[in-house]
Coordinates of C-alpha atoms in Angstrom, one line a residue:
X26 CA 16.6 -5.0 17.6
X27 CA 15.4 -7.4 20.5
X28 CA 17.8 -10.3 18.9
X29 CA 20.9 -7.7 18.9
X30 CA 20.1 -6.7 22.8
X31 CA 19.3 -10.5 23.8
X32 CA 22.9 -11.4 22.7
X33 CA 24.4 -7.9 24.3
X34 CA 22.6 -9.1 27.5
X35 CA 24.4 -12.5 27.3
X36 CA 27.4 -11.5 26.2
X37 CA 28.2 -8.0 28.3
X38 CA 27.1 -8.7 31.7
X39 CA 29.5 -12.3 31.4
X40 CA 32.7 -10.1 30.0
X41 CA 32.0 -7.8 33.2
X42 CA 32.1 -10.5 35.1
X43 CA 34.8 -12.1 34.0
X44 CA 37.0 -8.7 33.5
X45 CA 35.9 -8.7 37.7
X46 CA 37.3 -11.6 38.1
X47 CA 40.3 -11.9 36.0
X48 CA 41.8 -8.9 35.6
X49 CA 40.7 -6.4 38.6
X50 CA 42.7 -6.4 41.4
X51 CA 40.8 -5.8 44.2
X52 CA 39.3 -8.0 46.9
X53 CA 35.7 -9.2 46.6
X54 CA 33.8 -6.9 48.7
X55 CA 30.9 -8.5 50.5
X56 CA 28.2 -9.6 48.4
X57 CA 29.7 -9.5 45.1
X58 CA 29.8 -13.2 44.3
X59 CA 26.3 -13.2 44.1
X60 CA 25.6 -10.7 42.6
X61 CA 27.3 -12.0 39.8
X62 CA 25.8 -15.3 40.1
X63 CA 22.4 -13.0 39.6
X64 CA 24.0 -11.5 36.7
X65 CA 25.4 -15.0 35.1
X66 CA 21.7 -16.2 35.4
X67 CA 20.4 -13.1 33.6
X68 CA 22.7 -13.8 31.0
X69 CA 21.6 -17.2 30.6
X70 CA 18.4 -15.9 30.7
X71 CA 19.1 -13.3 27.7
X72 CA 20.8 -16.5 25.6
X73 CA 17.7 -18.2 25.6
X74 CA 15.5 -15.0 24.7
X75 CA 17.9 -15.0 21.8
X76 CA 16.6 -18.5 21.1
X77 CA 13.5 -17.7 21.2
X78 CA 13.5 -14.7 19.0
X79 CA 15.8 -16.5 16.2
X80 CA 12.5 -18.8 15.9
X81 CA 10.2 -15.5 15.5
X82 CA 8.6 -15.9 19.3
X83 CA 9.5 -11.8 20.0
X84 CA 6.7 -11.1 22.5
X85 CA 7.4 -14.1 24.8
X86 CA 11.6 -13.0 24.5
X87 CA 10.7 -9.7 25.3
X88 CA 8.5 -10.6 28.6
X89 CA 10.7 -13.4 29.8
X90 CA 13.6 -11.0 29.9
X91 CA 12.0 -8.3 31.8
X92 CA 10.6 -10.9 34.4
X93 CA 14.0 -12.7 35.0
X94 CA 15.0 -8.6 35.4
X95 CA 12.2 -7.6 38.1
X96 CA 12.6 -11.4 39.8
X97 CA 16.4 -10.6 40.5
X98 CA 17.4 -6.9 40.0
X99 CA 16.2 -6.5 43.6
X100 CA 17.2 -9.7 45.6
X101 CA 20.4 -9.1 44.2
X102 CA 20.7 -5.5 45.6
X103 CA 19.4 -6.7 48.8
X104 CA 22.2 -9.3 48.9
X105 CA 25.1 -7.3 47.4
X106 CA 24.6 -3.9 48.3
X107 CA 24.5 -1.0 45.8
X108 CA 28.3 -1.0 46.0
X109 CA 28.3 -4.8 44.9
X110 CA 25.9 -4.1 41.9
X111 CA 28.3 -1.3 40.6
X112 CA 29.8 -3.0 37.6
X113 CA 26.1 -4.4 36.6
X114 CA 24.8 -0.7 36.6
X115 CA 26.1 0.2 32.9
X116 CA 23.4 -2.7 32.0
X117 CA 20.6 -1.7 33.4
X118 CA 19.7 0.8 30.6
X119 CA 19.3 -2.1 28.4
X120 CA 17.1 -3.5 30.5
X121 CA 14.9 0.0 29.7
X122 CA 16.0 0.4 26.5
X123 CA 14.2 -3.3 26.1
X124 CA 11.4 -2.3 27.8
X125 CA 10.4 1.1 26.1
X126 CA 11.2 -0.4 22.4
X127 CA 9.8 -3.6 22.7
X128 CA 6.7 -3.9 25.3
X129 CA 5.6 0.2 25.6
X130 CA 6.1 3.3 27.7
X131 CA 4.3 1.2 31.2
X132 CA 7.3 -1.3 31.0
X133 CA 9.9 1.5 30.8
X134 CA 8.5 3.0 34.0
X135 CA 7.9 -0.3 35.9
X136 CA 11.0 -0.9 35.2
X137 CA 12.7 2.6 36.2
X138 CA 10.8 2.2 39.1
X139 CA 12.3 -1.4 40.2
X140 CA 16.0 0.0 39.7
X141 CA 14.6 3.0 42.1
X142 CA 13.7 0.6 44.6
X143 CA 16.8 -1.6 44.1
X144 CA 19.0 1.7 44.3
X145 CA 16.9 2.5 47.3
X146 CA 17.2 -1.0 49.1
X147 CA 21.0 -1.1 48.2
X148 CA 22.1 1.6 49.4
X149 CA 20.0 0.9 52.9
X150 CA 22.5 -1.9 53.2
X151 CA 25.7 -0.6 52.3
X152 CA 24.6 2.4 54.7
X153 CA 24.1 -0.3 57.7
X154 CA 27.6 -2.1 56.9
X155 CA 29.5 0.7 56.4
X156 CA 27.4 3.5 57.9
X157 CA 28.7 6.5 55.5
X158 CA 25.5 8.0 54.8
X159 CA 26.0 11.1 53.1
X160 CA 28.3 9.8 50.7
X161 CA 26.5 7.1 49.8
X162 CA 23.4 9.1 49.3
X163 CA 24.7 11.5 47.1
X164 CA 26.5 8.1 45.0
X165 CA 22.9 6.9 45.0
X166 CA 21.4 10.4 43.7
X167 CA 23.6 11.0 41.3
X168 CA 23.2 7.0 39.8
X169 CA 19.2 8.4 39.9
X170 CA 19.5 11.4 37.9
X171 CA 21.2 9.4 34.8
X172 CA 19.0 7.0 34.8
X173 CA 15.8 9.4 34.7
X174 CA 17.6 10.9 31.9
X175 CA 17.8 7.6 30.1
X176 CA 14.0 6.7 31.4
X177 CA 13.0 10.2 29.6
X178 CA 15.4 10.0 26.8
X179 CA 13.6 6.2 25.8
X180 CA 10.3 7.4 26.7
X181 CA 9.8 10.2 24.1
X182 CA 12.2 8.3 21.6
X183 CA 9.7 4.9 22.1
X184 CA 7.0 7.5 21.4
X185 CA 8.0 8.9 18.8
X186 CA 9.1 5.7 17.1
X187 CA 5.3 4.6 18.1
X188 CA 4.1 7.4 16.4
X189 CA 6.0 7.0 12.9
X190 CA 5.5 3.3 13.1
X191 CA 1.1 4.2 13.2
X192 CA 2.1 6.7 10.5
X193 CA 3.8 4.2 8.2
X194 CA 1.4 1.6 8.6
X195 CA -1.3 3.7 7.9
X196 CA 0.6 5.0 4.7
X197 CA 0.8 1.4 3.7
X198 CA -3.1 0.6 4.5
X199 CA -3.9 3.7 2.5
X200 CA -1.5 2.4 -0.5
X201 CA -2.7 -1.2 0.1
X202 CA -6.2 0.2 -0.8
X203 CA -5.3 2.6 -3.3
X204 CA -3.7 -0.3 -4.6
X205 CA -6.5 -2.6 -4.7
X206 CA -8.5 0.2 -6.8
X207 CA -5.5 0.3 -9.0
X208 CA -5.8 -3.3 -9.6
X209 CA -9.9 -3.4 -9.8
X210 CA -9.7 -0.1 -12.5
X211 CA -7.1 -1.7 -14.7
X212 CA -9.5 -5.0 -14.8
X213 CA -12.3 -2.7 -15.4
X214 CA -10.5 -1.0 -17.9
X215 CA -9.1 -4.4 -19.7
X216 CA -13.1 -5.1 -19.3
X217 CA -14.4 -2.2 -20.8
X218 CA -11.8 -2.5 -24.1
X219 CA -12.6 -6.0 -24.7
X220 CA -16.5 -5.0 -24.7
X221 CA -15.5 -2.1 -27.1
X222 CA -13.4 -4.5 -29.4
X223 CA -16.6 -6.5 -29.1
X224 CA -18.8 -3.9 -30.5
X225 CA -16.2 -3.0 -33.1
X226 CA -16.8 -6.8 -34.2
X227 CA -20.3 -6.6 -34.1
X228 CA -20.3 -3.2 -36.3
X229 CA -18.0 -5.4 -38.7
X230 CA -20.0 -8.0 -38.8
X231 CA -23.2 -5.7 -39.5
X232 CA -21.3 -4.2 -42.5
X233 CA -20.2 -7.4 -43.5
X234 CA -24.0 -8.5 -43.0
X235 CA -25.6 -6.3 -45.4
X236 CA -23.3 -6.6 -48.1
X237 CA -23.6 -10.6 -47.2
X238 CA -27.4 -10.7 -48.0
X239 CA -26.1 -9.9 -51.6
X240 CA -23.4 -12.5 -51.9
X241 CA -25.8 -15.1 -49.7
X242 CA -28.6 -14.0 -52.8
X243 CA -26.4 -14.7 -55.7
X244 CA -25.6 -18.4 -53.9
X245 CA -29.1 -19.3 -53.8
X246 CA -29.8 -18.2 -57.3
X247 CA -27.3 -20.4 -58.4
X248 CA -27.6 -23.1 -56.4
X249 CA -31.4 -23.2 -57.8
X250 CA -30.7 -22.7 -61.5
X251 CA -28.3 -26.1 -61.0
X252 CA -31.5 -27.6 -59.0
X253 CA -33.8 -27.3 -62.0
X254 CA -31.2 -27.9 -64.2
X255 CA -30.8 -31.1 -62.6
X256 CA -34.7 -31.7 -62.5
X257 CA -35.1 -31.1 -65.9
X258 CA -31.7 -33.0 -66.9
X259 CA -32.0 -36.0 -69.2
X260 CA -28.9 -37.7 -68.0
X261 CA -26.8 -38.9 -65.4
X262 CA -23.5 -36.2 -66.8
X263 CA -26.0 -34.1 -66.5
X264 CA -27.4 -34.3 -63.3
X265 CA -23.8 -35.1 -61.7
X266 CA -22.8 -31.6 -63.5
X267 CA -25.7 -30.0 -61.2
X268 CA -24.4 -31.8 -57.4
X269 CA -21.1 -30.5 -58.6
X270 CA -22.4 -26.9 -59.0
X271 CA -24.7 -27.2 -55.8
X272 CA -21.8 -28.6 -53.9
X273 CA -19.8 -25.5 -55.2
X274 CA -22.5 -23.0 -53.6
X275 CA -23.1 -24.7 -50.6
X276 CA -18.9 -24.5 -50.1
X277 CA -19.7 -20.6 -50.9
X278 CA -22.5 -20.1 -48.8
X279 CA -20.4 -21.9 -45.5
X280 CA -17.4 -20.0 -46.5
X281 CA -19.3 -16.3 -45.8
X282 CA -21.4 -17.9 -42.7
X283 CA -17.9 -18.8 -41.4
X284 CA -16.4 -15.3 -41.9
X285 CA -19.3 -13.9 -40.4
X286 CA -19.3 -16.3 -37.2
X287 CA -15.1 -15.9 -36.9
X288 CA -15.9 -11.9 -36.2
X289 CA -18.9 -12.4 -33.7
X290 CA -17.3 -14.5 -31.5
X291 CA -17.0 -13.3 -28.3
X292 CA -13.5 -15.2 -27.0
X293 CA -10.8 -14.6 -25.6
X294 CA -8.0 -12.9 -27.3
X295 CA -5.4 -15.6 -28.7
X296 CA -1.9 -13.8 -29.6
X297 CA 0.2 -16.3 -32.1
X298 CA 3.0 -16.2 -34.2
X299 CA 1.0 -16.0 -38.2
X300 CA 2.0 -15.3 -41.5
X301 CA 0.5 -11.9 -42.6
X302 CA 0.3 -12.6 -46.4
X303 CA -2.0 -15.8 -45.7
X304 CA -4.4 -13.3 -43.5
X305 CA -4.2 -10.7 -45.6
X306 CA -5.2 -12.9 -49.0
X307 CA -8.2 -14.3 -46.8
X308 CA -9.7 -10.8 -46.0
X309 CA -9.5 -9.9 -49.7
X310 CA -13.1 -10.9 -50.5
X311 CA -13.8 -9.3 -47.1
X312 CA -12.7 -6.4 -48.5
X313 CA -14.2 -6.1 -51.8
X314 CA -17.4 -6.7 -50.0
X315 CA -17.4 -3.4 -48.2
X316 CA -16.1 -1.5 -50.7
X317 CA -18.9 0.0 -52.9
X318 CA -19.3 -1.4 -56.3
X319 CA -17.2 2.1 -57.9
X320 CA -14.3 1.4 -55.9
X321 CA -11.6 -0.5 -57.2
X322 CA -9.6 -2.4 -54.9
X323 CA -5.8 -3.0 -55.2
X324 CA -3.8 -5.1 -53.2
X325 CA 0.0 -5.8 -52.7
X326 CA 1.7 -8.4 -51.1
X327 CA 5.5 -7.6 -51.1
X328 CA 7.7 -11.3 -50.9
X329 CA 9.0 -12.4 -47.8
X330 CA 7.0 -10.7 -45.1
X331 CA 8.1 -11.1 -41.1
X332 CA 5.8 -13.1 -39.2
X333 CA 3.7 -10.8 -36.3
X334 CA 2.8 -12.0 -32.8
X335 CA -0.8 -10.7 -33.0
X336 CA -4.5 -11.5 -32.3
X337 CA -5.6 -12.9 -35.6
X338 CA -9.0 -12.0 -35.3
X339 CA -8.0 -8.8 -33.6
X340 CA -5.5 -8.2 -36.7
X341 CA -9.0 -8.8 -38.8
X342 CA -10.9 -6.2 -37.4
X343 CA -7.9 -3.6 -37.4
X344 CA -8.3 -4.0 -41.1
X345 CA -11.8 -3.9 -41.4
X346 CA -12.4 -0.7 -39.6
X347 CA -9.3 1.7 -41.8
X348 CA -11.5 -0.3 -44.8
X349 CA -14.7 0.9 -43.3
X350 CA -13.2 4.2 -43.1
X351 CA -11.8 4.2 -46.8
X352 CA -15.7 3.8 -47.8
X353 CA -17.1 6.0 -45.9
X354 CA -14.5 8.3 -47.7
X355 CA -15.6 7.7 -51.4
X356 CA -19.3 7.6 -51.9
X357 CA -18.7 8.2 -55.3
X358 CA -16.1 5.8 -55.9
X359 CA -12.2 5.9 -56.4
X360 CA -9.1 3.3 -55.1
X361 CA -8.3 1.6 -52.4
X362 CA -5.3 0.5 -52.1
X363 CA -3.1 -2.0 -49.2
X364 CA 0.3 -2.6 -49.3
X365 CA 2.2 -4.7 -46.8
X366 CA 5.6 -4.7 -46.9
X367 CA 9.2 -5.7 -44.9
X368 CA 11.0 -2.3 -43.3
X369 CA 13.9 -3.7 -41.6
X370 CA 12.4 -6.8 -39.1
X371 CA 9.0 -5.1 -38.8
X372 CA 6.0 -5.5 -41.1
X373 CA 4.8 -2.8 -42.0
X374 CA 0.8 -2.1 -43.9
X375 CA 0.0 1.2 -45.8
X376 CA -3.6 0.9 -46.7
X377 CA -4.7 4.1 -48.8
X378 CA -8.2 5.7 -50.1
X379 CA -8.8 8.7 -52.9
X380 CA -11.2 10.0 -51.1
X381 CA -11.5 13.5 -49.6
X382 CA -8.8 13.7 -47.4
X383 CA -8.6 15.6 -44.2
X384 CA -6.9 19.2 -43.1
X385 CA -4.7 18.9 -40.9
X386 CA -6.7 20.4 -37.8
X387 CA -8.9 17.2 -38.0
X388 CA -5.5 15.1 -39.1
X389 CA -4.2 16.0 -35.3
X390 CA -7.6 14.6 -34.1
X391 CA -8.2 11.4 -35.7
X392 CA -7.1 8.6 -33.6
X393 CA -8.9 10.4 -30.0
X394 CA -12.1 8.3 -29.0
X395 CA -15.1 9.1 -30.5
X396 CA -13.9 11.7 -32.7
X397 CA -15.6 11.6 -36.0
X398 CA -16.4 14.1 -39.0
X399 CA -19.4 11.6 -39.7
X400 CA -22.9 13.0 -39.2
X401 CA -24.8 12.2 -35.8
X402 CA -25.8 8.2 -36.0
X403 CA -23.1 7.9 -38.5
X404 CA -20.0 6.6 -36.9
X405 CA -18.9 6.4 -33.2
X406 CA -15.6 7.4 -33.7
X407 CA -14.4 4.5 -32.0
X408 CA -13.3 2.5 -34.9
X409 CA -9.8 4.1 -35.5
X410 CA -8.9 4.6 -31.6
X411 CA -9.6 0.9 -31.2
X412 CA -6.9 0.2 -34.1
X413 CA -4.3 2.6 -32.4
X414 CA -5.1 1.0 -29.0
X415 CA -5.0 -2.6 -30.3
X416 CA -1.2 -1.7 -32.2
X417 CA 0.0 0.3 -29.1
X418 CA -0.7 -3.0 -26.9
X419 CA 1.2 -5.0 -29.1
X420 CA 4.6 -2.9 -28.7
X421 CA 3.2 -1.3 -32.7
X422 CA 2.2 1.9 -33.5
X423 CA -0.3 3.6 -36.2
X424 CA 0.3 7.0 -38.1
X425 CA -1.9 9.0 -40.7
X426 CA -0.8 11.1 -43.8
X427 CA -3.5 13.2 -45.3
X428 CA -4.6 15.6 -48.2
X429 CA -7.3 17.3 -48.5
X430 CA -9.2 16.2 -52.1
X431 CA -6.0 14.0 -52.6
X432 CA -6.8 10.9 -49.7
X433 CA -5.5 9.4 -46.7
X434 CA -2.9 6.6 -46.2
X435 CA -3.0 5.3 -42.5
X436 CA 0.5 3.2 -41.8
X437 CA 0.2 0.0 -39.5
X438 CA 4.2 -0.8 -37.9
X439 CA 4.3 -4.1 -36.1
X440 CA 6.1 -5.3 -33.2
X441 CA 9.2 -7.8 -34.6
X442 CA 9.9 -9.8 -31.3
X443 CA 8.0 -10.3 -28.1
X444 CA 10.5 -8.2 -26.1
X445 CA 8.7 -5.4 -27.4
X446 CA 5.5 -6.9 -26.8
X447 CA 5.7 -7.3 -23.7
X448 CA 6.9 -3.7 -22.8
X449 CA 4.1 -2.4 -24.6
X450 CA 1.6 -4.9 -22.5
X451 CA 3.4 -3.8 -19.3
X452 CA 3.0 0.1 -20.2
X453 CA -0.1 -0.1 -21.1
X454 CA -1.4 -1.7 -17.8

């Protein structure tokens, strides 16, 4: 606003002058030529507040263009006369227009009050030069009276303008802060989800643990046997026969510490482009290691699956807990069953139990946090909100099918380009 009434301020005052001088034809009265050399200067003035403001100096623009005002709007009336000002009048509003917008309501008066007292000195001259009083009075009045208008017109309009501009920036402090908190819940939030991925691990890992102790059991029986085998061995076949067996439990025994340490790692999540067949075929002795020894375990890998953008140990654990589930399911044995397979671009994972099933009022319920049909201490029905939450962040989604005595089958879709991923990631923030 101040740049557009800088370069109205240079640019009207000189056309006035200039239309004076060019095109009016009427003798200079007394007076005039300087008036307009008052208003030429002012203009010059205005150019260089224009100057100033184009380099972002709006304060100092402002207050040099109402002091080159108040320095001549009142020599020049003392010099010209109000009659000799009369073409500069029409500007003068500016001049309070600047003042109420730009500096406050204190300027707008100071300066209503110096074109008062330059009206007033004016017409003191023109009344001793040409000595008609009464009309010039009522010239002088009637000049007043529109600019009081204007000075009231700016005044409430600069207050009013004050007052929304306090409103809006308090609006925008109150959203600034509002959204800070935004920012600092959705941290907390990505926080609290990775510590619940976390303790989904560590509940894997427990599982995995106690059926581990087993496997870790079997590996030291056999790695003794082929130690006193080898003590008792007669010959150097022999006793090479008993490394190679050692060596062969030792690679079993790192293989299962490996598996174990892969899911307790507390790292950062890694998304990748990966084959979902080679993952799969390395969770199958994962697999067969929570199931209980009277469920039989099938698995099907259909030929040419898509890759997934995914978490690979976050992919893991989404397994792991439906296969936790699926146990919990058949304490007294039955199938399990995963199938992976290409629908379209998208890779899609049906993993199914025999178990009891579920009705359907618990079917609507089963991926809401911490909902579980498991006895107290039993489950924290977590495990399958975490697989819906993990899937939904990767632009994927999960559904159930269930029957009750006949099983469940819980379908895994996949994301099939990072498009969707990212959509997902940005909706879920």
């Amino acid at each position: 606003m101040l740049q557009l009434v800088s370069f109205l301020l240079a640019v009207l005052p000189t056309a006035a002058w200039c239309y004076r001088a060019l095109l009016v034809d009427i003798p200079w009265r007394p007076g005039e030529v300087t008036g307009m050399v008052f208003g030429l200067s002012v203009s010059a003035i205005a150019a260089l507040s224009l100057v100033l403001v184009r380099k972002g100096k709006f304060r100092p623009a402002s207050h040099a263009l109402l002091a080159v005002f108040a320095a001549t709007v009142i020599p020049a009336y003392l010099v010209a006369g109000f009659g000799g000002q009369r073409f500069e009048q029409p500007v003068l509003a500016i001049w309070m227009a600047i003042a109420a917008l730009a500096v406050g309501r204190v300027a707008l008066w100071l300066m209503f009050l110096c074109i008062a007292a330059a009206f007033g000195l004016g017409i003191a001259v023109d009344i001793g030069k040409q000595g008609k009083a009464v009309e010039l009075l009522g010239d002088a009045a009637f000049s007043m009276a529109i600019f009081l208008m204007i000075a009231v017109v700016l005044d409430r309009s600069s207050v009013a303008l004050r007052e929304s501009l306090r409103e809006a920036q308090t609006r925008g402090d109150a959203l600034d802060v509002a959204n800070r908190r935004l920012k600092e819940e959705m941290a907390e939030r990505e926080r609290t989800f990775a510590q619940l991925v976390q303790a989904q691990k560590m509940e894997a890992v427990g599982r995995l643990a106690s059926g581990g102790a087993h496997d870790f059991g079997n590996v030291l029986s056999v790695a003794g046997g082929y130690v006193r085998r080898g003590l008792h061995s007669g010959g150097e076949a022999q006793m090479r026969e008993s490394l190679v067996g050692i060596d062969s439990a030792v690679s079993r025994a790192n293989l299962l510490t490996r598996r174990l340490l892969s899911l307790v790692r507390q790292e950062e999540g890694v998304e990748e482009w990966f084959d979902p067949g080679e993952a799969l075929t390395a969770l199958i002795p994962m697999i067969r290691q929570l199931m209980g020894p009277d469920v039989r375990v099938e698995v099907t890998l259909n030929e040419n699956l898509p890759s997934i953008f995914f978490d690979r140990m976050q992919f893991d654990l989404m397994i792991l807990n439906v296969v936790a589930n699926a146990d919990h399911a058949m304490p007294d044995g039955g199938c399990f069953s995963l199938r992976a397979r290409r629908n379209g671009s998208r890779l899609v994972l049906d993993l199914a139990d025999t178990g009891a099933g579920m009705e359907d009022d618990v079917l609507a319920h089963l991926f809401e946090p911490f909902f579980t049909t498991k006895p107290r201490g039993q489950g924290s029905g977590l495990g399958l909100s975490v697989v819906r939450d993990l899937l939904q962040r990767a632009g994927g989604t999960v559904s159930a099918e269930s029957s009750a005595r006949i099983g469940t089958t819980i379908s895994m879709r996949f994301a099939d380009d990072l498009a969707e991923v990212s959509e997902a990631r940005a909706e879920s923030c």
